[in-house]
Coordinates of C-alpha atoms in Angstrom, one line a residue:
M1 CA 335.7 87.3 -95.2
A2 CA 337.1 90.2 -93.2
S3 CA 334.7 92.8 -94.7
Y4 CA 331.7 90.3 -94.0
I5 CA 332.7 90.2 -90.3
A6 CA 333.3 94.0 -90.1
R7 CA 329.7 94.4 -91.5
R8 CA 328.2 92.0 -89.1
L9 CA 330.0 93.7 -86.2
L10 CA 328.7 97.0 -87.2
L11 CA 325.3 95.6 -87.6
M12 CA 325.3 94.6 -83.9
I13 CA 325.1 98.3 -82.8
P14 CA 321.7 99.3 -84.3
T15 CA 320.4 95.7 -83.4
L16 CA 321.4 96.1 -79.7
F17 CA 320.1 99.7 -79.6
G18 CA 316.8 98.5 -81.0
I19 CA 316.5 95.5 -78.6
M20 CA 317.1 97.7 -75.5
L21 CA 314.7 100.6 -76.7
V22 CA 311.9 98.2 -77.3
S23 CA 312.4 96.6 -74.0
F24 CA 312.8 99.8 -72.2
V25 CA 309.6 101.1 -73.7
I26 CA 307.8 97.9 -72.7
I27 CA 309.0 98.3 -69.2
Q28 CA 307.7 101.7 -68.9
F29 CA 304.1 100.2 -69.1
A30 CA 304.7 97.4 -66.9
P31 CA 302.9 97.9 -63.5
G32 CA 304.5 97.7 -60.1
G33 CA 308.2 99.2 -60.7
P34 CA 310.6 99.2 -57.9
V35 CA 309.2 102.5 -56.3
E36 CA 305.7 100.9 -56.1
R37 CA 307.2 97.6 -54.7
M38 CA 309.0 99.5 -51.9
I39 CA 306.0 101.5 -51.0
A40 CA 304.0 98.4 -50.9
K41 CA 306.7 96.7 -48.8
L42 CA 306.8 99.6 -46.4
S43 CA 303.1 99.7 -46.0
G44 CA 303.1 96.2 -45.3
M45 CA 305.5 96.7 -42.5
E46 CA 303.3 99.3 -41.1
A47 CA 300.3 97.1 -41.2
G48 CA 302.2 94.2 -39.6
A49 CA 303.5 96.2 -36.8
T50 CA 300.2 97.9 -35.9
D51 CA 298.7 94.5 -35.4
T52 CA 301.2 93.6 -32.7
V53 CA 302.4 96.3 -30.4
S54 CA 301.8 100.1 -30.2
G55 CA 304.8 102.1 -31.4
A56 CA 306.4 99.0 -33.2
G57 CA 305.4 100.4 -36.6
D58 CA 307.5 103.6 -35.8
Q59 CA 310.4 101.5 -34.9
S60 CA 310.2 99.4 -38.0
F61 CA 310.3 102.7 -40.0
A62 CA 313.3 103.8 -37.9
D63 CA 315.0 100.5 -38.8
A64 CA 314.2 101.1 -42.4
G65 CA 316.0 104.6 -42.3
D66 CA 313.3 106.9 -41.0
S67 CA 314.8 107.9 -37.6
D68 CA 312.6 110.9 -37.3
G69 CA 309.4 109.2 -37.7
T70 CA 308.0 111.9 -40.2
R71 CA 307.6 109.4 -43.0
Y72 CA 305.0 107.5 -41.4
R73 CA 301.4 109.4 -41.3
G74 CA 299.1 106.7 -40.2
A75 CA 296.0 106.5 -42.6
Q76 CA 297.4 109.1 -44.8
G77 CA 300.1 106.8 -45.9
L78 CA 303.8 107.6 -46.8
D79 CA 305.2 111.2 -46.7
P80 CA 305.3 112.4 -50.3
E81 CA 308.7 113.8 -49.6
F82 CA 309.7 110.3 -48.9
I83 CA 308.2 109.0 -52.1
E84 CA 310.1 111.6 -54.0
E85 CA 313.3 110.6 -52.3
L86 CA 312.7 106.8 -53.4
E87 CA 312.2 108.1 -57.1
R88 CA 315.5 109.8 -56.8
M89 CA 317.1 106.7 -55.3
Y90 CA 316.0 104.6 -58.2
G91 CA 316.6 107.4 -60.8
F92 CA 312.9 107.7 -61.6
D93 CA 313.0 111.6 -60.8
Q94 CA 314.2 112.0 -64.6
P95 CA 312.0 111.6 -67.7
A96 CA 312.1 108.3 -69.5
P97 CA 314.2 109.4 -72.6
A98 CA 317.0 110.9 -70.3
R99 CA 317.0 107.6 -68.3
F100 CA 317.2 105.4 -71.4
F101 CA 320.1 107.5 -73.1
R102 CA 322.0 107.5 -69.8
M103 CA 321.6 103.7 -69.6
V104 CA 323.0 103.2 -73.2
K105 CA 325.9 105.5 -72.4
N106 CA 326.8 103.6 -69.3
Y107 CA 326.4 100.1 -71.1
L108 CA 328.8 101.3 -73.9
T109 CA 331.5 100.9 -71.0
F110 CA 329.8 98.0 -69.6
D111 CA 328.7 99.9 -66.5
F112 CA 325.6 98.3 -65.4
G113 CA 325.0 100.0 -62.2
E114 CA 323.9 98.4 -58.9
S115 CA 321.2 96.0 -58.0
Y116 CA 318.2 97.7 -56.4
Y117 CA 317.7 94.9 -53.9
K118 CA 321.1 93.3 -53.3
D119 CA 323.2 96.5 -52.8
V120 CA 326.0 94.9 -55.2
A121 CA 327.4 95.9 -58.5
V122 CA 325.4 94.2 -61.3
I123 CA 328.2 92.9 -63.2
D124 CA 329.6 91.3 -60.0
L125 CA 326.2 89.7 -59.5
I126 CA 326.1 88.2 -63.0
A127 CA 329.7 87.0 -62.8
S128 CA 329.0 85.2 -59.5
K129 CA 326.3 83.3 -61.3
L130 CA 328.2 82.4 -64.4
P131 CA 329.9 79.2 -63.1
V132 CA 326.6 77.5 -62.7
S133 CA 325.2 78.5 -66.1
I134 CA 328.5 77.7 -67.9
S135 CA 328.5 74.3 -66.3
L136 CA 325.0 73.5 -67.4
G137 CA 325.2 75.0 -70.8
L138 CA 328.8 73.7 -71.8
W139 CA 328.7 70.3 -70.4
S140 CA 325.0 69.4 -71.5
T141 CA 325.7 70.5 -74.9
L142 CA 329.0 68.6 -75.2
L143 CA 327.1 65.5 -73.8
A144 CA 324.4 65.9 -76.2
Y145 CA 326.6 66.0 -79.3
L146 CA 328.9 63.3 -78.2
I147 CA 325.9 60.8 -77.8
S148 CA 323.5 62.1 -80.5
I149 CA 325.8 62.4 -83.5
P150 CA 327.2 58.6 -83.3
L151 CA 323.6 57.5 -82.7
G152 CA 322.3 59.5 -85.5
V153 CA 324.9 58.0 -87.8
R154 CA 324.0 54.6 -86.6
K155 CA 320.4 55.0 -87.2
A156 CA 321.0 56.4 -90.7
V157 CA 323.1 53.5 -91.6
R158 CA 320.5 51.0 -90.1
D159 CA 317.6 52.9 -91.3
G160 CA 314.3 50.9 -91.0
T161 CA 315.8 48.1 -88.8
V162 CA 314.7 47.1 -85.4
F163 CA 317.6 49.2 -83.9
D164 CA 316.3 52.3 -85.7
I165 CA 312.8 51.9 -84.6
W166 CA 313.5 51.1 -81.0
T167 CA 316.0 54.1 -80.6
S168 CA 313.5 56.3 -82.4
A169 CA 311.0 55.3 -79.8
V170 CA 313.3 55.9 -76.8
V171 CA 314.5 59.5 -78.1
I172 CA 310.9 60.5 -78.8
V173 CA 309.7 59.6 -75.5
G174 CA 312.7 61.4 -74.0
Y175 CA 311.7 64.5 -76.0
A176 CA 308.2 64.2 -74.9
V177 CA 309.1 64.3 -71.1
P178 CA 309.6 67.8 -69.8
G179 CA 313.1 68.3 -68.3
F180 CA 311.9 69.5 -65.1
L181 CA 309.4 66.5 -64.6
F182 CA 312.5 64.1 -65.5
G183 CA 314.6 65.9 -62.8
V184 CA 311.8 65.4 -60.3
L185 CA 311.9 61.7 -61.1
L186 CA 315.7 61.6 -60.7
I187 CA 315.5 63.3 -57.3
V188 CA 313.0 60.7 -56.2
L189 CA 314.9 57.7 -57.4
F190 CA 318.6 58.7 -57.0
A191 CA 318.8 61.8 -54.7
G192 CA 317.4 60.5 -51.4
G193 CA 313.8 61.3 -52.4
T194 CA 312.2 57.9 -51.8
F195 CA 314.7 55.1 -53.0
L196 CA 318.3 55.6 -53.4
D197 CA 320.6 58.3 -52.1
I198 CA 323.4 58.4 -54.4
F199 CA 323.8 61.8 -55.9
P200 CA 323.9 65.2 -54.3
L201 CA 320.9 67.5 -54.5
R202 CA 322.4 71.0 -53.8
G203 CA 325.0 73.3 -55.5
L204 CA 327.9 72.5 -57.6
T205 CA 330.3 71.2 -55.0
S206 CA 330.2 69.8 -51.5
D207 CA 330.9 71.9 -48.4
N208 CA 334.4 70.4 -48.0
W209 CA 335.4 70.9 -51.6
A210 CA 338.2 73.1 -50.7
E211 CA 339.8 70.5 -48.6
L212 CA 339.7 67.9 -51.4
G213 CA 342.7 67.0 -53.7
F214 CA 342.7 68.0 -57.4
F215 CA 341.2 64.9 -58.7
A216 CA 338.8 64.5 -55.9
R217 CA 337.6 68.1 -56.6
I218 CA 337.0 67.3 -60.3
G219 CA 335.1 64.0 -59.3
D220 CA 333.0 66.0 -56.8
Y221 CA 332.2 68.6 -59.3
F222 CA 331.0 66.2 -61.9
W223 CA 329.2 64.1 -59.3
H224 CA 327.0 67.2 -58.5
L225 CA 326.3 67.6 -62.2
V226 CA 325.2 64.2 -63.1
L227 CA 321.5 64.6 -62.3
P228 CA 321.1 68.2 -63.5
L229 CA 322.9 67.5 -66.8
A230 CA 320.7 64.3 -67.1
A231 CA 317.5 66.4 -66.7
L232 CA 318.6 69.3 -68.9
G233 CA 319.7 67.3 -71.9
I234 CA 317.2 64.7 -72.4
S235 CA 315.2 66.6 -74.7
S236 CA 318.1 68.0 -76.7
F237 CA 319.1 64.4 -77.5
A238 CA 316.0 63.5 -79.5
T239 CA 316.3 66.8 -81.6
L240 CA 320.0 66.3 -82.3
T241 CA 319.8 62.6 -83.0
L242 CA 317.1 62.9 -85.5
L243 CA 318.7 65.9 -87.3
T244 CA 321.9 63.9 -87.7
K245 CA 320.0 61.0 -88.9
N246 CA 317.9 62.9 -91.4
S247 CA 321.1 64.8 -92.6
F248 CA 322.9 61.6 -93.3
L249 CA 320.0 60.1 -95.0
D250 CA 319.7 63.1 -97.3
E251 CA 323.3 62.9 -98.2
I252 CA 323.6 59.1 -98.7
G253 CA 320.9 59.5 -101.5
K254 CA 322.9 62.0 -103.5
Q255 CA 324.7 61.2 -106.8
Y256 CA 328.3 61.7 -105.5
V257 CA 327.7 58.9 -103.0
V258 CA 326.6 56.5 -105.7
T259 CA 329.8 57.5 -107.7
A260 CA 332.1 57.0 -104.8
R261 CA 330.6 53.4 -104.3
A262 CA 331.0 52.7 -108.1
K263 CA 334.6 53.6 -107.7
G264 CA 335.0 50.7 -105.3
L265 CA 335.4 52.6 -102.1
T266 CA 334.6 51.0 -98.9
E267 CA 331.4 51.8 -97.1
A268 CA 333.3 53.2 -94.1
R269 CA 335.4 55.5 -96.6
V270 CA 332.2 56.6 -98.3
L271 CA 330.3 57.4 -95.0
Y272 CA 333.0 59.0 -93.0
G273 CA 335.4 60.4 -95.9
H274 CA 332.6 61.9 -98.0
V275 CA 329.1 61.8 -96.4
F276 CA 330.2 62.9 -92.9
R277 CA 331.5 66.3 -93.8
N278 CA 328.6 67.2 -95.7
A279 CA 326.0 65.8 -93.4
M280 CA 327.6 67.5 -90.2
L281 CA 327.4 71.0 -91.7
I282 CA 324.1 72.0 -90.2
V283 CA 324.8 69.9 -87.1
V284 CA 328.4 71.1 -86.1
A285 CA 327.5 74.7 -87.3
G286 CA 324.6 74.7 -84.9
F287 CA 326.8 74.0 -81.8
P288 CA 327.1 77.7 -80.6
A289 CA 323.4 78.2 -81.1
A290 CA 322.6 75.0 -79.2
F291 CA 324.9 76.1 -76.2
M292 CA 323.5 79.5 -76.2
H293 CA 319.9 78.0 -75.9
V294 CA 320.8 75.7 -73.0
F295 CA 323.0 78.5 -71.3
F296 CA 320.2 81.2 -71.3
T297 CA 316.7 79.6 -71.7
G298 CA 316.8 76.0 -70.6
S299 CA 318.2 76.1 -67.1
L300 CA 315.5 78.1 -65.0
L301 CA 313.4 75.1 -63.8
I302 CA 316.5 72.7 -63.6
E303 CA 318.3 75.4 -61.3
T304 CA 315.3 75.8 -59.1
I305 CA 314.7 72.0 -58.6
F306 CA 318.5 71.3 -58.0
S307 CA 319.0 74.4 -55.8
L308 CA 321.7 75.9 -58.4
D309 CA 322.1 79.5 -58.3
G310 CA 322.6 80.6 -62.0
L311 CA 321.7 83.0 -64.4
G312 CA 318.2 81.6 -65.2
L313 CA 317.3 82.0 -61.5
L314 CA 318.8 85.3 -61.4
S315 CA 316.9 86.7 -64.3
F316 CA 313.6 85.2 -63.1
E317 CA 314.0 86.7 -59.6
S318 CA 315.1 90.3 -61.2
I319 CA 311.9 90.4 -63.3
V320 CA 309.6 89.3 -60.4
N321 CA 311.5 92.0 -57.9
R322 CA 311.5 94.7 -60.7
D323 CA 315.2 94.9 -60.3
Y324 CA 315.6 96.9 -63.5
P325 CA 319.4 97.1 -63.6
V326 CA 319.7 93.3 -63.5
V327 CA 317.0 92.8 -65.9
F328 CA 318.4 95.3 -68.6
A329 CA 322.1 94.2 -67.9
S330 CA 321.1 90.5 -68.4
L331 CA 319.1 91.3 -71.7
F332 CA 322.0 93.4 -72.9
I333 CA 324.6 90.7 -72.4
F334 CA 322.3 87.8 -73.6
S335 CA 321.6 89.9 -76.7
L336 CA 325.2 90.7 -77.4
L337 CA 326.3 87.0 -76.8
G338 CA 323.5 85.9 -79.1
L339 CA 324.7 88.2 -81.9
V340 CA 328.3 87.1 -81.4
V341 CA 327.3 83.4 -81.5
T342 CA 325.3 83.9 -84.8
L343 CA 328.5 85.2 -86.3
V344 CA 330.5 82.4 -84.9
A345 CA 328.0 79.8 -86.3
D346 CA 328.3 81.5 -89.7
L347 CA 332.1 81.3 -89.5
I348 CA 331.8 77.6 -88.6
Y349 CA 329.8 77.0 -91.7
T350 CA 332.6 78.3 -94.0
L351 CA 335.1 76.2 -91.9
V352 CA 333.0 72.9 -92.3
D353 CA 332.3 73.7 -95.9
P354 CA 334.7 76.1 -97.8
R355 CA 332.1 76.2 -100.7
I356 CA 330.1 78.6 -98.7
D357 CA 330.9 82.1 -99.2
F358 CA 328.8 84.6 -97.3
E359 CA 331.0 87.7 -98.6
A360 CA 330.3 86.8 -102.1
R361 CA 326.6 86.6 -101.6
G362 CA 326.7 90.2 -100.1
A363 CA 325.4 88.9 -96.7

């Protein structure tokens, strides 16, 4: 197993390099880079100023750092020297290959530079958003597993009964309802939208959180998470519940179950002593991937609706604003964690079922 882990870790290096290279090449062809956005912003300031008071446009450029006024040339646009200065400021005065390999060199030491628009280190910016994303990803995944696995087992044992039919209808409807739409419904019903005003609507904690006691802080934290977790986890319940049920049904029909029953074992011993371990292989091993899915891809709309400032919203805003250091740093971190989580999932497979040996298969 040690050699398998070593091979997988070494394979991450060219994989990460390929992901960053393809992304960097695509970005080069994307219209409206940071320099163009800054030029458009400054040009917009000029237009807005000239519509009001004469001379205000020059003052706006002075506020933007042009104290001598030489960068504003009226209808001729911005001074070419100023545009060159912008390109140097954003690092676009060098050819693309040089910029790419400089980025790779910095990323090897986890030096992601500074954000173009927030004037803060990218690593600090990402770290400040982690509490929201970890809270949403971790608790929604745990909640889904704690509910879906027992429900899926129960549905498999009572397959075809009224309980199975009605619960299937409920989870399928839940899967069909988009999470953001369900979130809006929850706000209307329980967050002061139209009916009840029970749950808070903004942030992870209250304004007086620092003044609360230890247990009051924990209660306040989870009180803020009730609605976002409900909206985020509604679709994952259906997938995991049906996966658990189908895994159990597949195992129940196998020969070793018939043999165990023929030996006189109780139904509980058969189900939880033999079937459960085999049926839970794919479900338990999929926990890291499920967490990563919610952590990175499932929270943008939920963060927006419930005013939570997490990684999903940060990534979206950085793409819109062409904040390339944040874009590439987020992509690098997401890709690295995704590769690590894939390796962890494989290791969990071997823990759940020791018969699986990736190293023997030459994986």
